[in-house]
Amino acid sequence: MERIYAKPTFAYIFLLVLTGLTFWVFTPALDNGFVNYDDTEFVVYNNMIRQINAQTLDQMFGKITINNYKPLTYLSYAVEYYFVGLDPFLYHLDNLIFHLLNILLVFFLVRRISEKPLVPIIAALLFAIHPLRVESVAWVAERKDVLYVFFYLSALIVYLQAQSRRKLWNLSAAGLLFVLAAMSKPQAVSLPAVLLLLDYLKGRNFSDKNLWLEKAPYFAISLVFLFVNAQGEQLNILQSGIDKFSFIDRLFFACFNILAYLGKTIAPVNLSCFYPLPEKINGWLPWYFYLAPLGIAALVYGAYRSRAKVIIFGGLFFGVTIALVLQIIPLSDTLYADRYTYLPSVGLFYLLGTGISAMPQARSAWVKRLFYPALGVLGIGTVVFCWASYERCKVWENSEILWTDAILKNPRAAIPYTQRGIYLAEQRQFAAAMSDFNKTLSLRPDYYQA
């Protein structure tokens, strides 16, 4: 069966079918408008994107705007505004196009690091249609996700080419792509660590000084962008309310968030655009936060005991690429977010693909017999995920639908009521808007906007 997967013709047909399927799954997003969750700040009321000239380019590239340094993201909006103004269709279409390109990059990256032809097929399939992808694709403000991952994955592929060809040009090109990724979203600064993981997977000698010398420019770039974005994040912290939690609290958040991301990857239910920070009772977090480190310890111990490179690589790929958004470094007023899994999920799907493809060669007879049932479960999961993603795209149609969904999922979260109230007030539904603002204040009396 592997002979079929390994044929180039099969790969090209698979990618053609997958991109077509993914385009269909996300078509509801093309009918959506802008929502009052960053879309207004980034696009609708953003004067910086109204023109492309020396002044606006200086604003985009020379300053920290809206708490982060992401000039390429703003430039992409400016190009779209030049052609269509505030017609949301093109903004959504471009997000989807970048997602389709990223599917191809995931396939070719995983194919470079795995000897099993089935692994990149499984990884690209799940990356393409998983419901956790919807937030990054169907939300205009998350252009930064699909854009930075496009440059990030391209950089990894070019870096691997550099290792096989030993050409300085490839390393320089990977460095340039890294800069472009970091100028799209701060989360890209994890790339140097992932390069080391690729070296580990490929069996490079870590005592070789050339290995570290070639990484020095990447780490230097990462430090520069970390410093630049650290200044902008201070305002985020003050506005979010997460500064009320101690560093120890945030360590428990990080452990819990990792388990939450793993859980929602396996069973993507009750997805929401907003997961509120927990309420402390008598100075204590809810009990399940204190059990989370035990779960993390069990995962780490299992990976260590396995001593399998692919398990360590896949797990660390996930951990390294998601580390900056686990709330150890305080970021926002949401505990975790679907969009944060966009790149890290590649490591998990690589692991799953490797596990399934290894079943026919397993020593245990009962593990061998699980191969075809596993493919069956994968097929059923694909159908379910396609349906769930298709329906989830509709939630992002407008602000009222989006925030009503968030309220249904987390009725004690204060901020969704305010955001829905703002939308209702714009629609001149003042009584309903006032009700939402009062509900926010009953839950969070200090929330100034309400």
Tab-separated table of C-alpha atoms in Angstrom:
chain	number	residue	atom	x	y	z
A	1	MET	CA	0.000	0.000	0.000
A	2	GLU	CA	2.909	2.355	0.720
A	3	ARG	CA	3.946	2.068	-2.907
A	4	ILE	CA	0.727	3.844	-3.898
A	5	TYR	CA	1.267	6.649	-1.365
A	6	ALA	CA	4.873	7.080	-2.486
A	7	LYS	CA	4.044	7.708	-6.149
A	8	PRO	CA	4.409	11.400	-7.148
A	9	THR	CA	1.182	11.183	-9.154
A	10	PHE	CA	-0.742	10.107	-6.045
A	11	ALA	CA	0.710	13.014	-4.059
A	12	TYR	CA	-0.298	15.584	-6.664
A	13	ILE	CA	-3.811	14.156	-6.989
A	14	PHE	CA	-4.150	14.081	-3.200
A	15	LEU	CA	-3.075	17.720	-2.862
A	16	LEU	CA	-5.425	18.795	-5.646
A	17	VAL	CA	-8.370	17.021	-4.002
A	18	LEU	CA	-7.419	18.273	-0.535
A	19	THR	CA	-7.155	21.927	-1.580
A	20	GLY	CA	-10.493	21.647	-3.373
A	21	LEU	CA	-12.116	20.043	-0.327
A	22	THR	CA	-10.642	22.654	2.000
A	23	PHE	CA	-11.821	25.504	-0.213
A	24	TRP	CA	-15.348	24.088	-0.060
A	25	VAL	CA	-15.180	23.588	3.730
A	26	PHE	CA	-14.281	27.240	4.257
A	27	THR	CA	-16.605	28.761	1.623
A	28	PRO	CA	-19.083	30.044	4.258
A	29	ALA	CA	-16.337	32.392	5.455
A	30	LEU	CA	-16.370	34.155	2.079
A	31	ASP	CA	-19.889	35.438	2.825
A	32	ASN	CA	-18.933	36.797	6.238
A	33	GLY	CA	-18.450	40.437	7.103
A	34	PHE	CA	-16.109	42.141	9.541
A	35	VAL	CA	-16.593	41.562	13.285
A	36	ASN	CA	-15.919	43.957	16.137
A	37	TYR	CA	-13.172	41.714	17.484
A	38	ASP	CA	-9.994	43.409	16.174
A	39	ASP	CA	-11.372	43.659	12.615
A	40	THR	CA	-12.529	47.182	13.431
A	41	GLU	CA	-9.109	48.224	14.778
A	42	PHE	CA	-7.049	46.459	12.136
A	43	VAL	CA	-9.167	47.246	9.071
A	44	VAL	CA	-12.481	49.090	9.356
A	45	TYR	CA	-11.296	52.145	11.342
A	46	ASN	CA	-7.585	51.851	10.608
A	47	ASN	CA	-6.523	55.039	8.761
A	48	MET	CA	-3.054	53.577	8.298
A	49	ILE	CA	-4.271	51.218	5.556
A	50	ARG	CA	-6.247	53.841	3.617
A	51	GLN	CA	-3.251	54.782	1.473
A	52	ILE	CA	0.134	53.350	0.595
A	53	ASN	CA	2.662	56.170	0.759
A	54	ALA	CA	5.811	57.149	2.639
A	55	GLN	CA	3.878	58.299	5.692
A	56	THR	CA	1.737	55.181	6.089
A	57	LEU	CA	4.674	52.868	5.358
A	58	ASP	CA	6.625	54.665	8.082
A	59	GLN	CA	3.717	54.067	10.448
A	60	MET	CA	3.552	50.383	9.552
A	61	PHE	CA	7.259	49.599	9.572
A	62	GLY	CA	8.666	52.260	11.874
A	63	LYS	CA	6.344	52.018	14.862
A	64	ILE	CA	4.565	49.533	17.094
A	65	THR	CA	0.890	49.820	16.223
A	66	ILE	CA	-2.051	48.256	18.078
A	67	ASN	CA	0.285	46.710	20.653
A	68	ASN	CA	2.297	44.500	18.258
A	69	TYR	CA	4.823	44.905	15.476
A	70	LYS	CA	3.254	43.266	12.409
A	71	PRO	CA	3.851	45.620	9.451
A	72	LEU	CA	3.445	43.003	6.716
A	73	THR	CA	-0.020	42.174	7.993
A	74	TYR	CA	-1.046	45.825	7.770
A	75	LEU	CA	0.534	46.152	4.344
A	76	SER	CA	-1.564	43.231	3.106
A	77	TYR	CA	-4.689	45.017	4.344
A	78	ALA	CA	-3.577	48.219	2.638
A	79	VAL	CA	-3.204	46.443	-0.708
A	80	GLU	CA	-6.687	44.971	-0.356
A	81	TYR	CA	-8.159	48.324	0.632
A	82	TYR	CA	-6.590	49.895	-2.455
A	83	PHE	CA	-8.508	47.494	-4.697
A	84	VAL	CA	-11.832	46.918	-2.904
A	85	GLY	CA	-12.107	49.366	-0.013
A	86	LEU	CA	-14.033	47.733	2.828
A	87	ASP	CA	-15.640	44.936	0.838
A	88	PRO	CA	-14.901	41.978	3.161
A	89	PHE	CA	-14.955	39.299	0.441
A	90	LEU	CA	-11.360	39.828	-0.752
A	91	TYR	CA	-10.017	39.948	2.819
A	92	HIS	CA	-11.629	36.579	3.567
A	93	LEU	CA	-10.580	35.119	0.224
A	94	ASP	CA	-6.939	36.045	0.800
A	95	ASN	CA	-6.991	34.410	4.235
A	96	LEU	CA	-8.308	31.234	2.634
A	97	ILE	CA	-5.718	31.351	-0.170
A	98	PHE	CA	-2.886	31.597	2.362
A	99	HIS	CA	-4.376	28.661	4.257
A	100	LEU	CA	-4.424	26.590	1.061
A	101	LEU	CA	-0.785	27.479	0.430
A	102	ASN	CA	0.092	26.508	3.993
A	103	ILE	CA	-1.497	23.087	3.459
A	104	LEU	CA	0.935	22.502	0.589
A	105	LEU	CA	3.859	23.691	2.726
A	106	VAL	CA	2.868	21.356	5.588
A	107	PHE	CA	2.784	18.440	3.160
A	108	PHE	CA	6.211	19.185	1.663
A	109	LEU	CA	7.795	19.941	5.056
A	110	VAL	CA	6.580	16.703	6.629
A	111	ARG	CA	7.576	14.752	3.528
A	112	ARG	CA	11.129	16.051	3.992
A	113	ILE	CA	11.362	14.914	7.594
A	114	SER	CA	9.538	11.583	7.368
A	115	GLU	CA	10.475	8.447	5.457
A	116	LYS	CA	6.884	7.189	5.506
A	117	PRO	CA	4.814	8.490	2.556
A	118	LEU	CA	1.566	8.273	4.548
A	119	VAL	CA	2.752	10.724	7.238
A	120	PRO	CA	2.622	13.956	5.167
A	121	ILE	CA	-0.774	12.895	3.797
A	122	ILE	CA	-2.265	12.541	7.287
A	123	ALA	CA	-0.564	15.687	8.599
A	124	ALA	CA	-1.696	17.868	5.678
A	125	LEU	CA	-5.234	16.453	5.762
A	126	LEU	CA	-5.808	17.139	9.451
A	127	PHE	CA	-4.092	20.523	9.310
A	128	ALA	CA	-6.342	21.517	6.411
A	129	ILE	CA	-9.803	20.739	7.735
A	130	HIS	CA	-9.559	20.652	11.541
A	131	PRO	CA	-12.153	22.914	13.238
A	132	LEU	CA	-9.423	24.638	15.257
A	133	ARG	CA	-8.249	26.172	11.953
A	134	VAL	CA	-11.488	28.128	11.485
A	135	GLU	CA	-10.567	31.028	13.769
A	136	SER	CA	-7.320	31.649	11.896
A	137	VAL	CA	-8.961	31.456	8.462
A	138	ALA	CA	-12.480	32.889	8.916
A	139	TRP	CA	-11.390	35.888	11.003
A	140	VAL	CA	-9.954	38.775	8.981
A	141	ALA	CA	-7.883	40.022	11.918
A	142	GLU	CA	-6.062	36.703	12.017
A	143	ARG	CA	-4.397	37.382	8.682
A	144	LYS	CA	-1.261	37.495	10.797
A	145	ASP	CA	-1.645	33.759	11.528
A	146	VAL	CA	-1.910	32.493	7.980
A	147	LEU	CA	0.686	35.008	6.786
A	148	TYR	CA	3.392	34.315	9.349
A	149	VAL	CA	2.972	30.544	9.027
A	150	PHE	CA	3.369	30.839	5.246
A	151	PHE	CA	6.801	32.455	5.678
A	152	TYR	CA	7.669	30.278	8.705
A	153	LEU	CA	7.050	26.947	6.957
A	154	SER	CA	8.809	28.234	3.837
A	155	ALA	CA	11.828	29.093	5.986
A	156	LEU	CA	11.906	25.579	7.485
A	157	ILE	CA	11.759	23.957	4.048
A	158	VAL	CA	14.500	26.200	2.655
A	159	TYR	CA	16.626	25.501	5.751
A	160	LEU	CA	16.313	21.748	5.165
A	161	GLN	CA	17.361	22.295	1.566
A	162	ALA	CA	20.402	24.180	2.874
A	163	GLN	CA	21.403	21.175	4.975
A	164	SER	CA	21.319	18.856	1.975
A	165	ARG	CA	23.025	21.278	-0.402
A	166	ARG	CA	25.310	23.062	2.074
A	167	LYS	CA	24.822	26.371	0.283
A	168	LEU	CA	25.045	29.721	2.062
A	169	TRP	CA	22.367	31.108	-0.273
A	170	ASN	CA	19.769	28.734	1.169
A	171	LEU	CA	20.621	29.716	4.745
A	172	SER	CA	20.362	33.394	3.803
A	173	ALA	CA	17.011	32.823	2.083
A	174	ALA	CA	15.728	31.014	5.178
A	175	GLY	CA	16.857	33.977	7.280
A	176	LEU	CA	14.990	36.410	5.035
A	177	LEU	CA	11.834	34.308	5.225
A	178	PHE	CA	12.203	34.272	9.019
A	179	VAL	CA	12.314	38.084	9.074
A	180	LEU	CA	9.164	38.218	6.938
A	181	ALA	CA	7.433	35.785	9.311
A	182	ALA	CA	8.430	37.850	12.352
A	183	MET	CA	7.142	40.993	10.620
A	184	SER	CA	3.775	39.257	10.233
A	185	LYS	CA	3.284	37.996	13.802
A	186	PRO	CA	5.492	37.969	16.943
A	187	GLN	CA	4.883	34.232	17.508
A	188	ALA	CA	7.365	33.568	14.697
A	189	VAL	CA	10.324	34.169	17.031
A	190	SER	CA	10.255	30.468	17.942
A	191	LEU	CA	11.841	29.546	14.596
A	192	PRO	CA	15.501	29.227	15.747
A	193	ALA	CA	14.471	26.660	18.364
A	194	VAL	CA	12.578	24.675	15.724
A	195	LEU	CA	15.678	24.719	13.505
A	196	LEU	CA	17.550	23.019	16.345
A	197	LEU	CA	14.765	20.451	16.579
A	198	LEU	CA	15.168	19.726	12.866
A	199	ASP	CA	18.906	19.266	13.429
A	200	TYR	CA	18.133	16.835	16.256
A	201	LEU	CA	15.707	14.871	14.084
A	202	LYS	CA	18.225	14.700	11.246
A	203	GLY	CA	20.948	13.474	13.587
A	204	ARG	CA	23.307	16.422	13.324
A	205	ASN	CA	26.161	16.622	15.820
A	206	PHE	CA	25.411	19.297	18.443
A	207	SER	CA	29.089	19.516	19.350
A	208	ASP	CA	29.787	20.853	15.862
A	209	LYS	CA	30.470	24.576	16.225
A	210	ASN	CA	29.260	25.206	12.678
A	211	LEU	CA	25.795	24.125	13.742
A	212	TRP	CA	25.717	26.901	16.336
A	213	LEU	CA	27.409	29.483	14.147
A	214	GLU	CA	24.795	29.100	11.418
A	215	LYS	CA	22.051	29.549	14.043
A	216	ALA	CA	23.540	32.735	15.527
A	217	PRO	CA	21.914	35.110	12.986
A	218	TYR	CA	18.510	33.486	13.551
A	219	PHE	CA	18.754	33.888	17.318
A	220	ALA	CA	19.880	37.498	16.871
A	221	ILE	CA	16.827	38.216	14.702
A	222	SER	CA	14.602	36.525	17.270
A	223	LEU	CA	15.984	38.643	20.120
A	224	VAL	CA	15.455	41.863	18.172
A	225	PHE	CA	11.808	41.068	17.497
A	226	LEU	CA	11.263	39.905	21.078
A	227	PHE	CA	12.596	43.231	22.339
A	228	VAL	CA	10.478	45.256	19.908
A	229	ASN	CA	7.260	43.440	20.742
A	230	ALA	CA	7.867	43.396	24.495
A	231	GLN	CA	7.263	47.148	24.568
A	232	GLY	CA	3.885	46.844	22.891
A	233	GLU	CA	2.699	43.977	25.095
A	234	GLN	CA	2.761	46.159	28.214
A	235	LEU	CA	-0.455	47.865	27.107
A	236	ASN	CA	-2.069	44.493	26.391
A	237	ILE	CA	-1.330	43.356	29.944
A	238	LEU	CA	-2.814	46.456	31.535
A	239	GLN	CA	-5.996	46.215	29.463
A	240	SER	CA	-6.557	42.478	29.844
A	241	GLY	CA	-6.802	42.011	33.595
A	242	ILE	CA	-4.327	39.121	33.569
A	243	ASP	CA	-1.910	41.246	35.588
A	244	LYS	CA	-4.089	40.334	38.595
A	245	PHE	CA	-2.743	36.785	38.477
A	246	SER	CA	0.654	35.893	39.920
A	247	PHE	CA	3.481	34.233	38.036
A	248	ILE	CA	2.689	30.970	39.852
A	249	ASP	CA	-0.940	31.235	38.741
A	250	ARG	CA	0.200	31.674	35.165
A	251	LEU	CA	2.391	28.571	35.388
A	252	PHE	CA	-0.750	26.601	36.266
A	253	PHE	CA	-2.488	28.331	33.342
A	254	ALA	CA	0.282	27.139	31.016
A	255	CYS	CA	-0.007	23.506	32.132
A	256	PHE	CA	-3.779	23.586	31.863
A	257	ASN	CA	-3.670	25.265	28.457
A	258	ILE	CA	-1.394	22.579	26.984
A	259	LEU	CA	-3.854	19.887	28.081
A	260	ALA	CA	-6.777	21.966	26.790
A	261	TYR	CA	-5.151	22.314	23.368
A	262	LEU	CA	-4.453	18.589	23.217
A	263	GLY	CA	-8.020	17.837	24.263
A	264	LYS	CA	-9.568	20.157	21.681
A	265	THR	CA	-7.304	18.725	18.995
A	266	ILE	CA	-8.692	15.265	19.728
A	267	ALA	CA	-12.291	16.407	20.334
A	268	PRO	CA	-12.901	19.953	19.022
A	269	VAL	CA	-16.168	20.606	20.875
A	270	ASN	CA	-17.498	23.773	22.525
A	271	LEU	CA	-15.173	25.935	20.457
A	272	SER	CA	-15.436	29.638	21.155
A	273	CYS	CA	-13.782	32.867	20.113
A	274	PHE	CA	-13.337	33.705	23.790
A	275	TYR	CA	-12.270	31.516	26.712
A	276	PRO	CA	-12.389	33.682	29.871
A	277	LEU	CA	-9.765	33.778	32.569
A	278	PRO	CA	-10.831	31.812	35.661
A	279	GLU	CA	-12.283	33.374	38.771
A	280	LYS	CA	-10.254	33.042	41.963
A	281	ILE	CA	-12.240	32.050	45.048
A	282	ASN	CA	-10.625	32.956	48.366
A	283	GLY	CA	-7.363	33.421	46.510
A	284	TRP	CA	-7.448	30.001	44.841
A	285	LEU	CA	-7.872	28.956	41.243
A	286	PRO	CA	-10.382	26.196	40.390
A	287	TRP	CA	-9.095	22.800	41.527
A	288	TYR	CA	-8.428	21.388	38.056
A	289	PHE	CA	-5.670	23.924	37.411
A	290	TYR	CA	-3.639	22.389	40.241
A	291	LEU	CA	-3.918	18.903	38.726
A	292	ALA	CA	-2.722	20.030	35.284
A	293	PRO	CA	1.036	19.801	36.101
A	294	LEU	CA	0.541	16.096	36.856
A	295	GLY	CA	-0.809	15.594	33.345
A	296	ILE	CA	2.152	17.448	31.858
A	297	ALA	CA	4.572	15.405	33.951
A	298	ALA	CA	2.973	12.188	32.688
A	299	LEU	CA	3.323	13.334	29.056
A	300	VAL	CA	6.964	14.325	29.538
A	301	TYR	CA	7.754	11.061	31.290
A	302	GLY	CA	6.090	9.055	28.512
A	303	ALA	CA	8.079	10.893	25.837
A	304	TYR	CA	11.308	10.378	27.800
A	305	ARG	CA	10.650	6.666	28.294
A	306	SER	CA	9.921	6.155	24.622
A	307	ARG	CA	13.292	7.618	23.623
A	308	ALA	CA	11.838	7.882	20.113
A	309	LYS	CA	13.150	10.821	18.123
A	310	VAL	CA	9.870	11.352	16.309
A	311	ILE	CA	7.906	11.558	19.573
A	312	ILE	CA	10.382	13.966	21.144
A	313	PHE	CA	10.520	16.061	17.969
A	314	GLY	CA	6.747	16.215	17.482
A	315	GLY	CA	6.089	16.987	21.133
A	316	LEU	CA	8.766	19.668	21.325
A	317	PHE	CA	7.658	21.191	18.008
A	318	PHE	CA	4.218	21.651	19.548
A	319	GLY	CA	5.631	22.907	22.855
A	320	VAL	CA	8.182	25.330	21.414
A	321	THR	CA	5.812	26.926	18.913
A	322	ILE	CA	3.040	27.422	21.464
A	323	ALA	CA	5.187	28.378	24.467
A	324	LEU	CA	4.898	32.144	24.003
A	325	VAL	CA	1.090	32.100	24.073
A	326	LEU	CA	0.527	29.854	27.103
A	327	GLN	CA	0.042	32.943	29.311
A	328	ILE	CA	3.275	32.452	31.273
A	329	ILE	CA	4.077	35.761	29.642
A	330	PRO	CA	0.765	37.612	30.153
A	331	LEU	CA	-0.834	38.444	26.818
A	332	SER	CA	-4.577	38.961	26.827
A	333	ASP	CA	-7.896	38.510	28.612
A	334	THR	CA	-8.545	35.097	27.084
A	335	LEU	CA	-7.142	32.013	28.809
A	336	TYR	CA	-6.331	30.261	25.551
A	337	ALA	CA	-7.426	30.573	21.919
A	338	ASP	CA	-8.105	28.272	18.971
A	339	ARG	CA	-5.908	30.401	16.714
A	340	TYR	CA	-2.803	29.716	18.807
A	341	THR	CA	-2.780	26.099	17.577
A	342	TYR	CA	-2.438	26.985	13.890
A	343	LEU	CA	1.288	26.222	13.612
A	344	PRO	CA	1.800	24.017	16.719
A	345	SER	CA	-0.765	21.509	15.444
A	346	VAL	CA	1.691	20.482	12.715
A	347	GLY	CA	3.822	18.747	15.347
A	348	LEU	CA	0.823	16.831	16.714
A	349	PHE	CA	-0.406	15.737	13.292
A	350	TYR	CA	3.117	14.654	12.352
A	351	LEU	CA	3.117	12.463	15.464
A	352	LEU	CA	-0.285	10.986	14.683
A	353	GLY	CA	0.668	10.292	11.079
A	354	THR	CA	3.898	8.634	12.185
A	355	GLY	CA	2.039	6.459	14.686
A	356	ILE	CA	-0.540	5.245	12.160
A	357	SER	CA	2.012	4.631	9.402
A	358	ALA	CA	4.183	2.588	11.783
A	359	MET	CA	1.399	0.129	12.669
A	360	PRO	CA	1.922	-2.337	9.778
A	361	GLN	CA	5.573	-2.795	10.812
A	362	ALA	CA	4.866	-3.129	14.533
A	363	ARG	CA	6.210	-6.148	16.411
A	364	SER	CA	2.889	-6.776	18.112
A	365	ALA	CA	0.275	-8.553	16.004
A	366	TRP	CA	-2.628	-6.712	17.636
A	367	VAL	CA	-1.030	-3.339	16.820
A	368	LYS	CA	-0.722	-4.434	13.168
A	369	ARG	CA	-4.415	-5.277	13.138
A	370	LEU	CA	-5.228	-1.723	14.272
A	371	PHE	CA	-3.915	-0.163	11.040
A	372	TYR	CA	-7.072	-0.422	8.938
A	373	PRO	CA	-9.403	0.483	11.845
A	374	ALA	CA	-7.198	3.531	12.440
A	375	LEU	CA	-7.593	4.535	8.792
A	376	GLY	CA	-11.343	4.041	9.201
A	377	VAL	CA	-11.439	6.311	12.244
A	378	LEU	CA	-9.355	8.849	10.313
A	379	GLY	CA	-11.877	8.735	7.461
A	380	ILE	CA	-14.839	9.226	9.799
A	381	GLY	CA	-12.968	11.994	11.600
A	382	THR	CA	-12.315	13.726	8.299
A	383	VAL	CA	-16.034	13.805	7.481
A	384	VAL	CA	-16.932	15.049	10.969
A	385	PHE	CA	-14.199	17.694	10.953
A	386	CYS	CA	-15.238	18.954	7.513
A	387	TRP	CA	-18.824	19.354	8.678
A	388	ALA	CA	-17.806	20.998	11.969
A	389	SER	CA	-15.456	23.452	10.237
A	390	TYR	CA	-18.089	24.307	7.616
A	391	GLU	CA	-20.626	25.100	10.341
A	392	ARG	CA	-18.091	26.911	12.510
A	393	CYS	CA	-17.286	29.322	9.668
A	394	LYS	CA	-20.892	30.552	9.823
A	395	VAL	CA	-20.420	31.665	13.439
A	396	TRP	CA	-18.062	34.393	12.177
A	397	GLU	CA	-20.737	35.911	9.903
A	398	ASN	CA	-21.225	39.002	12.073
A	399	SER	CA	-20.578	40.281	15.588
A	400	GLU	CA	-23.993	39.374	16.989
A	401	ILE	CA	-23.761	35.721	15.940
A	402	LEU	CA	-20.125	35.482	17.061
A	403	TRP	CA	-20.637	36.922	20.532
A	404	THR	CA	-23.937	35.138	21.108
A	405	ASP	CA	-22.090	31.880	20.434
A	406	ALA	CA	-19.366	32.894	22.917
A	407	ILE	CA	-21.984	33.765	25.548
A	408	LEU	CA	-23.732	30.408	25.100
A	409	LYS	CA	-20.398	28.619	25.580
A	410	ASN	CA	-19.255	30.767	28.548
A	411	PRO	CA	-22.245	32.633	30.054
A	412	ARG	CA	-20.154	34.103	32.890
A	413	ALA	CA	-17.616	35.697	30.558
A	414	ALA	CA	-18.094	39.469	30.777
A	415	ILE	CA	-16.429	40.773	27.623
A	416	PRO	CA	-18.651	38.994	25.044
A	417	TYR	CA	-21.681	40.846	26.427
A	418	THR	CA	-19.935	44.180	25.911
A	419	GLN	CA	-18.895	43.348	22.366
A	420	ARG	CA	-22.394	42.187	21.457
A	421	GLY	CA	-23.793	45.298	23.089
A	422	ILE	CA	-21.578	47.509	20.948
A	423	TYR	CA	-22.846	45.782	17.806
A	424	LEU	CA	-26.485	46.067	18.939
A	425	ALA	CA	-26.015	49.765	19.684
A	426	GLU	CA	-24.641	50.283	16.168
A	427	GLN	CA	-27.824	48.595	14.891
A	428	ARG	CA	-29.825	51.054	17.065
A	429	GLN	CA	-31.122	48.253	19.277
A	430	PHE	CA	-30.429	50.350	22.355
A	431	ALA	CA	-32.503	48.444	24.927
A	432	ALA	CA	-30.809	45.155	24.052
A	433	ALA	CA	-27.408	46.856	24.048
A	434	MET	CA	-28.026	48.386	27.489
A	435	SER	CA	-29.007	44.974	28.807
A	436	ASP	CA	-25.695	43.517	27.612
A	437	PHE	CA	-23.653	46.381	29.108
A	438	ASN	CA	-25.395	45.954	32.458
A	439	LYS	CA	-24.778	42.215	32.338
A	440	THR	CA	-21.066	42.890	31.804
A	441	LEU	CA	-20.973	45.195	34.834
A	442	SER	CA	-22.758	42.637	36.993
A	443	LEU	CA	-20.023	40.136	36.133
A	444	ARG	CA	-17.073	42.541	36.087
A	445	PRO	CA	-17.844	45.930	37.708
A	446	ASP	CA	-14.377	47.314	36.917
A	447	TYR	CA	-14.632	46.803	33.146
A	448	TYR	CA	-14.303	50.425	32.025
A	449	GLN	CA	-15.630	49.988	28.499
A	450	ALA	CA	-19.008	48.705	29.681
